[in-house]
XYZ file of C-alpha atoms in Angstrom:
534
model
C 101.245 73.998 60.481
C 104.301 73.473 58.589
C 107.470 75.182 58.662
C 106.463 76.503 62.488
C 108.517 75.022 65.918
C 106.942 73.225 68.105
C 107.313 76.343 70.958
C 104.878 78.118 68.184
C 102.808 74.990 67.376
C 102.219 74.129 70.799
C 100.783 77.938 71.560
C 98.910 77.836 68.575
C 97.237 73.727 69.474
C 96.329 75.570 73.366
C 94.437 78.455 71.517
C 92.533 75.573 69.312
C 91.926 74.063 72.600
C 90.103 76.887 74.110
C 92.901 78.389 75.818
C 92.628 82.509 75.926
C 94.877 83.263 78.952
C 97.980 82.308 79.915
C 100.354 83.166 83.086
C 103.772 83.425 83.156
C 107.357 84.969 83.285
C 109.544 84.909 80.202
C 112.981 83.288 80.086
C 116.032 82.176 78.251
C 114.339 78.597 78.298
C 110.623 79.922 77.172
C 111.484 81.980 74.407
C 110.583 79.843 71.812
C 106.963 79.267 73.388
C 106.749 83.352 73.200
C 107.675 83.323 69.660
C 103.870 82.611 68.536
C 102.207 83.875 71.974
C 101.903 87.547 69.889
C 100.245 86.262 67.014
C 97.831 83.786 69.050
C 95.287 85.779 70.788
C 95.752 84.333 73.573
C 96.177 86.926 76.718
C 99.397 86.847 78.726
C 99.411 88.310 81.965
C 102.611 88.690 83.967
C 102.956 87.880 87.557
C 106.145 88.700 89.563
C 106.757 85.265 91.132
C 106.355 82.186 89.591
C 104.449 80.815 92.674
C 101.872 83.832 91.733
C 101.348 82.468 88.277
C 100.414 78.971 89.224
C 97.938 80.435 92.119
C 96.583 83.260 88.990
C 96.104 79.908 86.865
C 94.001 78.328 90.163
C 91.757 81.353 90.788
C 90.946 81.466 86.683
C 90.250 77.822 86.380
C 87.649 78.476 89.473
C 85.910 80.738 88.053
C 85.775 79.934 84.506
C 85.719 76.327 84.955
C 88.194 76.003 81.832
C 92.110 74.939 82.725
C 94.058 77.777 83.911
C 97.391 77.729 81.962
C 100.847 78.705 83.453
C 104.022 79.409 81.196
C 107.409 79.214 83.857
C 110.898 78.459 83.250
C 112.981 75.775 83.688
C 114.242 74.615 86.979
C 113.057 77.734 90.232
C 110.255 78.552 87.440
C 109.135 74.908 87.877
C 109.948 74.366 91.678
C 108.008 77.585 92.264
C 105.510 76.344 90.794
C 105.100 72.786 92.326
C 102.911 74.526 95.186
C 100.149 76.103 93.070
C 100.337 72.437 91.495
C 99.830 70.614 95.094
C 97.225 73.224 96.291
C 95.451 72.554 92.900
C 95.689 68.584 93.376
C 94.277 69.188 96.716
C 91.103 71.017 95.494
C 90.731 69.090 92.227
C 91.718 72.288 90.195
C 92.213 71.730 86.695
C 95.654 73.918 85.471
C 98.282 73.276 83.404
C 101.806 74.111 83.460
C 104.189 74.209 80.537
C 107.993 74.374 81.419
C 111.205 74.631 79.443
C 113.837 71.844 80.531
C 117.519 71.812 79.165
C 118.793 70.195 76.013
C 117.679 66.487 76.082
C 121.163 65.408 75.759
C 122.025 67.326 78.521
C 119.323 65.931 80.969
C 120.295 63.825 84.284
C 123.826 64.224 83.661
C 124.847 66.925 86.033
C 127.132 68.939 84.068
C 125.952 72.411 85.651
C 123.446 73.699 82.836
C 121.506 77.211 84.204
C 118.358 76.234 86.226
C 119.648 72.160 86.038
C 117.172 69.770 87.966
C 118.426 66.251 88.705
C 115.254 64.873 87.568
C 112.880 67.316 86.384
C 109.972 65.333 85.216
C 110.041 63.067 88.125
C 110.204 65.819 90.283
C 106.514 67.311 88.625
C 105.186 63.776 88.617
C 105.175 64.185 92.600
C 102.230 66.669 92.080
C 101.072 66.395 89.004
C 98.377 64.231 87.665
C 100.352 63.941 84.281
C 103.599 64.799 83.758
C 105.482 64.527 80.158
C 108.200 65.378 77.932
C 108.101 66.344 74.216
C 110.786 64.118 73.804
C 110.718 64.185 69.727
C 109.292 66.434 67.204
C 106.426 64.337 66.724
C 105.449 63.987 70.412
C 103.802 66.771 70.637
C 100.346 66.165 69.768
C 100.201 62.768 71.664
C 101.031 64.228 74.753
C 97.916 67.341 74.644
C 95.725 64.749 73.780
C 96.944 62.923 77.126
C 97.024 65.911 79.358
C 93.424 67.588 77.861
C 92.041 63.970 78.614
C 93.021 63.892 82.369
C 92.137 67.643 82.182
C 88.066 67.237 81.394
C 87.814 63.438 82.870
C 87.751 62.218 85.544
C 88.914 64.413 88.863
C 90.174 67.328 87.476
C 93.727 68.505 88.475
C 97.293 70.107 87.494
C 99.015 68.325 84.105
C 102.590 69.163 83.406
C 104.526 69.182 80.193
C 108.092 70.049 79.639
C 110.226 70.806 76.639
C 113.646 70.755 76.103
C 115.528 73.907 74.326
C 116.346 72.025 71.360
C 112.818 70.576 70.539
C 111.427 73.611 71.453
C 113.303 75.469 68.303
C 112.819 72.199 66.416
C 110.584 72.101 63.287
C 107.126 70.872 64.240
C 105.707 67.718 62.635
C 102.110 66.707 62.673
C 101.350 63.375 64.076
C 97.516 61.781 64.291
C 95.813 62.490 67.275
C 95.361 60.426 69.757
C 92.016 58.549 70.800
C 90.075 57.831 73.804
C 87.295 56.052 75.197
C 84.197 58.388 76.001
C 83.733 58.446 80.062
C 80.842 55.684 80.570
C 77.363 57.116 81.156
C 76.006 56.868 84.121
C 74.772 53.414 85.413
C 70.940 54.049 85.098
C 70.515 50.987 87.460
C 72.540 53.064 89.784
C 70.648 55.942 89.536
C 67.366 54.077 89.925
C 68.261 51.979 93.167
C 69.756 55.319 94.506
C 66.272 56.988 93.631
C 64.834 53.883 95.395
C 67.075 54.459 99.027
C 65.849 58.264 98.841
C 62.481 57.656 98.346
C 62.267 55.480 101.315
C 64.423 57.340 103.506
C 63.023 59.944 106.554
C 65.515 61.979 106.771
C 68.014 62.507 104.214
C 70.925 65.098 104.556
C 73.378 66.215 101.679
C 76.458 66.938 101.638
C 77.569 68.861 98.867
C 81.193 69.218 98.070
C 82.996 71.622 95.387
C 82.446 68.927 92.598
C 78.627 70.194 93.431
C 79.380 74.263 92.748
C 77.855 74.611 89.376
C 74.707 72.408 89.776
C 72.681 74.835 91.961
C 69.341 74.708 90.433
C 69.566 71.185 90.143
C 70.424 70.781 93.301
C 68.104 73.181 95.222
C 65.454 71.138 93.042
C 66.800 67.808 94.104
C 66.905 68.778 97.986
C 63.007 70.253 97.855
C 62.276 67.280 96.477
C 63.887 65.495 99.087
C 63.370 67.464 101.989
C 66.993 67.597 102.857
C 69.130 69.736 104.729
C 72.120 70.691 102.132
C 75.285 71.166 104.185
C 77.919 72.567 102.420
C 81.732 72.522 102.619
C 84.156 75.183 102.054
C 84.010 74.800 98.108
C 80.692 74.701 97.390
C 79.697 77.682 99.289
C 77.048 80.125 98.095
C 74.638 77.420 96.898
C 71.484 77.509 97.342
C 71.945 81.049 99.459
C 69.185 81.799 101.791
C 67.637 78.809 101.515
C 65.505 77.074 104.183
C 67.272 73.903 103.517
C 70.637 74.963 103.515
C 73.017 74.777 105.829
C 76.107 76.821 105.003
C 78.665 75.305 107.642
C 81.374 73.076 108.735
C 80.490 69.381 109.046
C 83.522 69.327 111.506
C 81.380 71.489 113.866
C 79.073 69.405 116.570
C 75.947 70.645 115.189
C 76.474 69.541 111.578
C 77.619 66.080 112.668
C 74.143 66.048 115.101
C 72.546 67.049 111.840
C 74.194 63.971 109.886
C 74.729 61.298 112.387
C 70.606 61.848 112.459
C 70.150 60.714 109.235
C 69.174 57.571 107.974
C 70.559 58.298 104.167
C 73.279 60.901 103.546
C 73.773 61.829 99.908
C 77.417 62.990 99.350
C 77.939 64.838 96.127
C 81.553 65.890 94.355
C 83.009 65.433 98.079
C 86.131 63.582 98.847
C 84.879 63.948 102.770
C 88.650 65.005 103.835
C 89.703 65.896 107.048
C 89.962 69.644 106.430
C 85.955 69.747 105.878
C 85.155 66.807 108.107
C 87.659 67.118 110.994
C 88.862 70.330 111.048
C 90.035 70.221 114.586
C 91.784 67.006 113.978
C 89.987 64.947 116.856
C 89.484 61.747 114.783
C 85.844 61.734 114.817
C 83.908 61.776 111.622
C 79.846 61.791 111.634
C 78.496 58.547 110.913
C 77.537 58.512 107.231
C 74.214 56.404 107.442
C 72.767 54.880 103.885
C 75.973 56.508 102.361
C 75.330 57.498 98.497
C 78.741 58.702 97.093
C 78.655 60.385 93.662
C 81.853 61.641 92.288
C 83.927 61.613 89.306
C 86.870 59.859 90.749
C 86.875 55.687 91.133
C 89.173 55.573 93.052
C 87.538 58.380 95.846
C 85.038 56.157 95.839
C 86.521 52.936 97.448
C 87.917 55.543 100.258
C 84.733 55.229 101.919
C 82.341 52.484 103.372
C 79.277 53.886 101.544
C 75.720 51.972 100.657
C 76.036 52.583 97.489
C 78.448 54.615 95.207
C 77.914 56.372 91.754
C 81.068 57.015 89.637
C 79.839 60.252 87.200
C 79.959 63.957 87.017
C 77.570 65.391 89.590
C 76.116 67.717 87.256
C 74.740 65.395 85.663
C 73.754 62.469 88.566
C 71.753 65.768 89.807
C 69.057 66.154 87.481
C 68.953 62.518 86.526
C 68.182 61.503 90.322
C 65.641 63.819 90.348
C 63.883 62.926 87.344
C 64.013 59.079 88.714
C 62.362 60.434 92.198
C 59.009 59.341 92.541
C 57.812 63.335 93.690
C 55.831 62.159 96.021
C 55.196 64.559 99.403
C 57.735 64.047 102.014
C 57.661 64.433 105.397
C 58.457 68.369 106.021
C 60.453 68.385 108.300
C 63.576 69.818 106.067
C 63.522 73.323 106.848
C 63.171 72.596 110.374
C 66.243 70.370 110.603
C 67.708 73.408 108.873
C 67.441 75.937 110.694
C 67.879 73.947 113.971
C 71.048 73.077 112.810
C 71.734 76.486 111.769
C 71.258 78.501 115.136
C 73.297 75.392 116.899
C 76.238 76.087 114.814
C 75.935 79.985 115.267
C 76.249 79.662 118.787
C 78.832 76.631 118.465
C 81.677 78.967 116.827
C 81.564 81.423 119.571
C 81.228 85.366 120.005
C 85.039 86.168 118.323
C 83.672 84.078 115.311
C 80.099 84.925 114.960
C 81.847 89.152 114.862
C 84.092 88.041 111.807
C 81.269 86.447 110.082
C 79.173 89.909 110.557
C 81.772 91.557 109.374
C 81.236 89.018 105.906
C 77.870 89.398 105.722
C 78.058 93.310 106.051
C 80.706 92.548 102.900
C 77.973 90.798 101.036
C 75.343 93.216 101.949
C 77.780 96.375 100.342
C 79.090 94.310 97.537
C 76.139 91.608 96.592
C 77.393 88.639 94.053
C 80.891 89.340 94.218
C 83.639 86.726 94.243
C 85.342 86.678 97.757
C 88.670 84.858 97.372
C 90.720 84.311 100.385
C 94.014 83.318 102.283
C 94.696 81.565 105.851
C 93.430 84.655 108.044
C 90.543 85.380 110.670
C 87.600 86.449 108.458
C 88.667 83.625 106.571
C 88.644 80.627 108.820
C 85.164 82.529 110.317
C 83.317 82.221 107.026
C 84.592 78.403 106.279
C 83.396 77.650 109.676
C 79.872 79.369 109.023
C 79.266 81.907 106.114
C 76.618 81.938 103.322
C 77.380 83.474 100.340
C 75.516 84.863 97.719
C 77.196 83.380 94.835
C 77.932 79.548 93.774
C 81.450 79.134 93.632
C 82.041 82.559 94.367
C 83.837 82.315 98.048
C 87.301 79.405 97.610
C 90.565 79.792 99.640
C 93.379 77.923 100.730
C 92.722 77.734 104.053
C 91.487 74.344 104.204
C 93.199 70.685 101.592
C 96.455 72.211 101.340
C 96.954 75.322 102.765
C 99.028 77.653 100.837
C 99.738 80.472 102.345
C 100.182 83.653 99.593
C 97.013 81.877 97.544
C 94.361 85.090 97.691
C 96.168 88.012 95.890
C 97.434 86.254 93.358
C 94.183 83.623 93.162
C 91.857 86.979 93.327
C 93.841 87.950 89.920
C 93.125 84.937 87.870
C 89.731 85.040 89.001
C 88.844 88.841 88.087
C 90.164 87.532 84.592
C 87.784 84.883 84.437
C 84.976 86.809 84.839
C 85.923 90.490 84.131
C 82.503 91.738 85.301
C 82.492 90.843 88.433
C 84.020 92.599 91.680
C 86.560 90.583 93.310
C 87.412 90.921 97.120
C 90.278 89.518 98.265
C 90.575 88.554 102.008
C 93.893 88.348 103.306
C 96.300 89.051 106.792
C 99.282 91.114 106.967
C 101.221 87.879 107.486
C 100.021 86.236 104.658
C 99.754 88.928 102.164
C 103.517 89.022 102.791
C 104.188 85.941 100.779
C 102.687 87.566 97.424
C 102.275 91.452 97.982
C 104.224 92.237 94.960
C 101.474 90.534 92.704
C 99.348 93.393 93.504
C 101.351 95.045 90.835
C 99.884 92.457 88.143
C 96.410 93.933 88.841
C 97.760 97.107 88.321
C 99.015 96.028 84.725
C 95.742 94.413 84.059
C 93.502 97.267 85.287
C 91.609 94.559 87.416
C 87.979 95.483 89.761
C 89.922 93.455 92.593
C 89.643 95.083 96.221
C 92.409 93.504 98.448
C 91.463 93.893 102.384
C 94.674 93.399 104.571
C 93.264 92.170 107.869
C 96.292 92.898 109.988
C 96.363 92.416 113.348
C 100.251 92.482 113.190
C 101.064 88.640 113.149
C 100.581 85.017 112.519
C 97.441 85.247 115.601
C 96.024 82.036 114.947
C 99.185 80.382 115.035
C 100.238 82.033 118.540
C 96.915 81.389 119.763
C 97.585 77.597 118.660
C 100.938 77.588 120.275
C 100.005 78.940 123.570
C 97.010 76.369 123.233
C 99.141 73.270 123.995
C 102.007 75.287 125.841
C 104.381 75.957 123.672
C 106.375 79.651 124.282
C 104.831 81.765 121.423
C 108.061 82.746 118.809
C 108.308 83.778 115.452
C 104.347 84.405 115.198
C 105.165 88.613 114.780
C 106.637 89.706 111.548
C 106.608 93.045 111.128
C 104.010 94.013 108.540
C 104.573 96.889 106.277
C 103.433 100.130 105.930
C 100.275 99.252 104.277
C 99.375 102.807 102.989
C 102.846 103.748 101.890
C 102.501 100.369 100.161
C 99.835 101.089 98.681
C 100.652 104.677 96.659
C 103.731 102.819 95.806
C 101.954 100.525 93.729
C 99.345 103.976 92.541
C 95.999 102.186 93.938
C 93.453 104.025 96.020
C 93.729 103.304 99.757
C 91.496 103.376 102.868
C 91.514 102.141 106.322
C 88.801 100.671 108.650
C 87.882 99.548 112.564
C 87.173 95.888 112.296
C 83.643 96.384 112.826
C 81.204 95.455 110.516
C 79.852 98.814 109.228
C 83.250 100.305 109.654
C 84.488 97.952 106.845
C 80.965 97.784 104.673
C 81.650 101.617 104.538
C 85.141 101.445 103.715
C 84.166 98.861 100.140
C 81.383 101.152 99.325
C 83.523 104.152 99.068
C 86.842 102.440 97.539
C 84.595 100.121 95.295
C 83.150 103.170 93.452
C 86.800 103.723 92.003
C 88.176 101.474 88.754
C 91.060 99.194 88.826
C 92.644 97.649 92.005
C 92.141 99.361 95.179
C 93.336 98.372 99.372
C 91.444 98.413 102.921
C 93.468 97.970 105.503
C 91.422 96.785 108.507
C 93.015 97.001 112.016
C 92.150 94.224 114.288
C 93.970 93.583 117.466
C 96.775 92.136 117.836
C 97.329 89.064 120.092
C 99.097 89.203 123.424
C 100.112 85.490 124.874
C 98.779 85.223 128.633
C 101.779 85.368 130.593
C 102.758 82.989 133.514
């Protein structure tokens, strides 16, 4: 690679890496990583907002399971980019952003530069798992050996680099690459005393997190095996769909915790057993986690928790390995039971408003089967993460629970139609939120993209008024205007349609603007809420 700059060497080292898609806006301080983006292969897709490239680089690394990759300028291209970053820490997303950053001797000096940060790096190193500077010519390689190690070990989350304008038009020189210890296998004596506490438990319950989502055969085999009710949190929705063992809802609701406070060994897999899956409604109160077996990738998620005993390793492959150390002997069957108890509890426990938004889901599902359903902080939304089986693993995620972005689904329903450009994408999102990143729209217009975006407006922040009127606070500032969704729509030259918030109104609606290529809108009106008066 001789005679190249490092802004070309470092595009071409990503495409060696795997890297085929990247996200971003070009600038004065980027140019010099666009000089060799032509000749790469690699795909660049253009959001309008740098905030919409980090959440495009979330919803790819999702679904494809590879590091979603986000180009942004130097100082606003970074800071707009630092939430993508924290809702990515949050949910153990692996991305990584590249930023310019002025001339090195220009850095920390405030002398007014364009875009001029006090402290940059430190500034990413609030968010970031990793966050470095191509300080030299010859840093270069070093540093994506570093970041691609914290990227595939350990938990996964966002890496940062930055380069400064003059070693970004520098001449590139080669340095050796850097080496690292292999992850340790798994502890076999772990595996076989955790084989041991299943084997003699009665009743076992799972809890499967998103470090869980692409293990579903395994898994299903392990809970048969078992007997155990699989209760599963936001993330790792759509396992093991229809299943009589699983239980597709929120541990923070009564009837999950009866479920798992009646267990005498609770198997926790890829689940950092947070507050936003566990105690959604902020009362304090976790379930008692009986015989606790934590597996998960991260050591130091694993002291978080008082827990029997505690496996440090990739769940995909604890899975299979505790179920080839079972005994497979008969267990009581009582599974199924436990189930589907627990199931018809929680129906009833979420209420009739709920249980109508979660029809209105499953009459999505029934009109568009295996389709990715990727969603912001809205009705449907907080419905499904309270009870909703999907029909796909990994294939429902929003940021409605961790950090809670707001503006997450349009642009997160881009960079997942990329990863998987076969599948139909639905994006789930309220008038109030879809305000944040509406323009974005525009980049699935670019891209041609099979992504349906349903605006569930019911003119206003409603779960936020309901919330204030809750604890009796005056209800202000929850109703911003929403736009003219159909007008918005044949602006941006996508078809358009309309539907009653009823569950065959909207089924109807998909199956008729699904047909079409490309992007397409549904607008469903819901009603608005009126605060009781005094």
């Amino acid at each position: 690679m001789n005679g190249i700059t490092i802004g070309e060497a470092l595009v071409a080292k990503l495409r060696q890496r795997g890297v085929t898609c990247v996200f971003g806006i070009p600038g004065v301080h980027t140019v010099e990583l666009y000089r060799g983006l032509a000749a790469s292969g690699i795909r660049h897709v253009t959001p309008r907002h740098e905030q919409g490239a980090g959440f495009m680089a979330d919803g790819y690394a999702r679904v494809s399971g590879k590091p979603g990759v986000a180009f942004v300028i130097t100082g606003p291209g970074l800071t707009n980019t630092l939430t993508p970053m924290a809702q990515a820490r949050a949910d153990s997303v692996p991305m990584l952003v590249v930023s310019g950053v002025n001339k090195t001797a220009s850095l920390g000096k405030g002398l007014g530069h364009l875009h001029e940060l006090p402290d940059q790096l430190g500034l990413a190193k609030t968010v970031a798992l990793v966050s470095e500077q191509v300080a030299d010519t010859k840093a270069l390689d070093p540093i994506l050996d570093r970041v691609f190690h914290s990227l595939t070990n350990g938990r996964p989350g966002p890496v940062h680099i930055e380069v400064p304008l003059d070693i970004a038009a520098a001449e590139y020189q080669e340095t050796p690459f850097e080496t690292f210890d292999p992850e340790p296998p798994v502890d076999p004596v772990l595996i076989t005393q955790a084989a041991k506490q299943l084997a003699e438990a009665k009743k076992t319950v799972v809890l499967a997190g998103g470090g869980a989502k692409r293990v579903e055969a395994g898994l299903q085999e392990l809970a048969e095996a078992l007997d155990a009710p699989v209760v599963q949190t936001v993330n790792a929705r759509g396992l093991m769909h229809g299943h009589s063992l699983t239980v597709p809802a929120s541990p923070s609701l009564n009837a999950v915790r009866a479920l798992i406070e009646s267990a005498d060994c609770v198997l926790a897999l890829g689940t950092e057993l947070g507050p936003t899956d566990y105690d959604m409604y902020a009362t304090g109160q976790f379930a008692e986690l009986s015989g606790l077996i934590q597996v998960d990738r991260c050591s130091d998620q694993l002291t978080r928790h008082e827990a029997a005993l505690t496996i440090q390793g990739d769940v995909d492959l604890v899975v299979p390995a505790l179920f080839e150390a079972l005994p497979h002997k008969p267990k009581q069957s009582d599974g199924a039971d436990r189930a589907s108890k627990t199931r018809d509890a929680a129906w009833e426990e979420i209420g009739p408003e709920y249980r109508h938004q979660v029809e209105i889901l499953n009459a999505i599902r029934s009109a568009a089967p295996n389709t990715l359903i990727v969603g912001d902080s809205t009705q449907p939304i907080y419905a499904g993460n309270l009870f909703y089986d999907h029909d796909r693993a990994g294939g429902w995620f929003n940021a409605a629970t961790g950090y809670g972005a707001l503006g997450y689904g349009i642009p997160a329903a881009i960079g997942a139609s990329i990863a998987d450009p076969a599948a139909r994408v639905i994006c789930i999102i309220g008038d109030g939120g879809a305000q944040f990143s509406l323009p974005e729209i525009m980049a699935a217009v670019d891209e041609n993209l099979p992504v349906t975006f349903v605006i569930w407006n019911n003119h206003g922040y409603r779960e936020i008024a309901a919330s204030m009127q809750d604890v009796g606070v005056s209800v202000i500032g929850c109703d911003p205007s929403p736009p003219d969704f159909a007008a918005t729509a044949k602006s941006f030259g996508i078809p358009f349609t309309t539907a009653q918030a009823e569950p065959q109104a909207v089924a109807h609606a998909l199956r008729k603007i699904a047909a079409l290529d490309g992007p397409s809108m549904i607008e469903v009106t819901a009603s608005k809420f009126e605060p009781q008066k005094d």
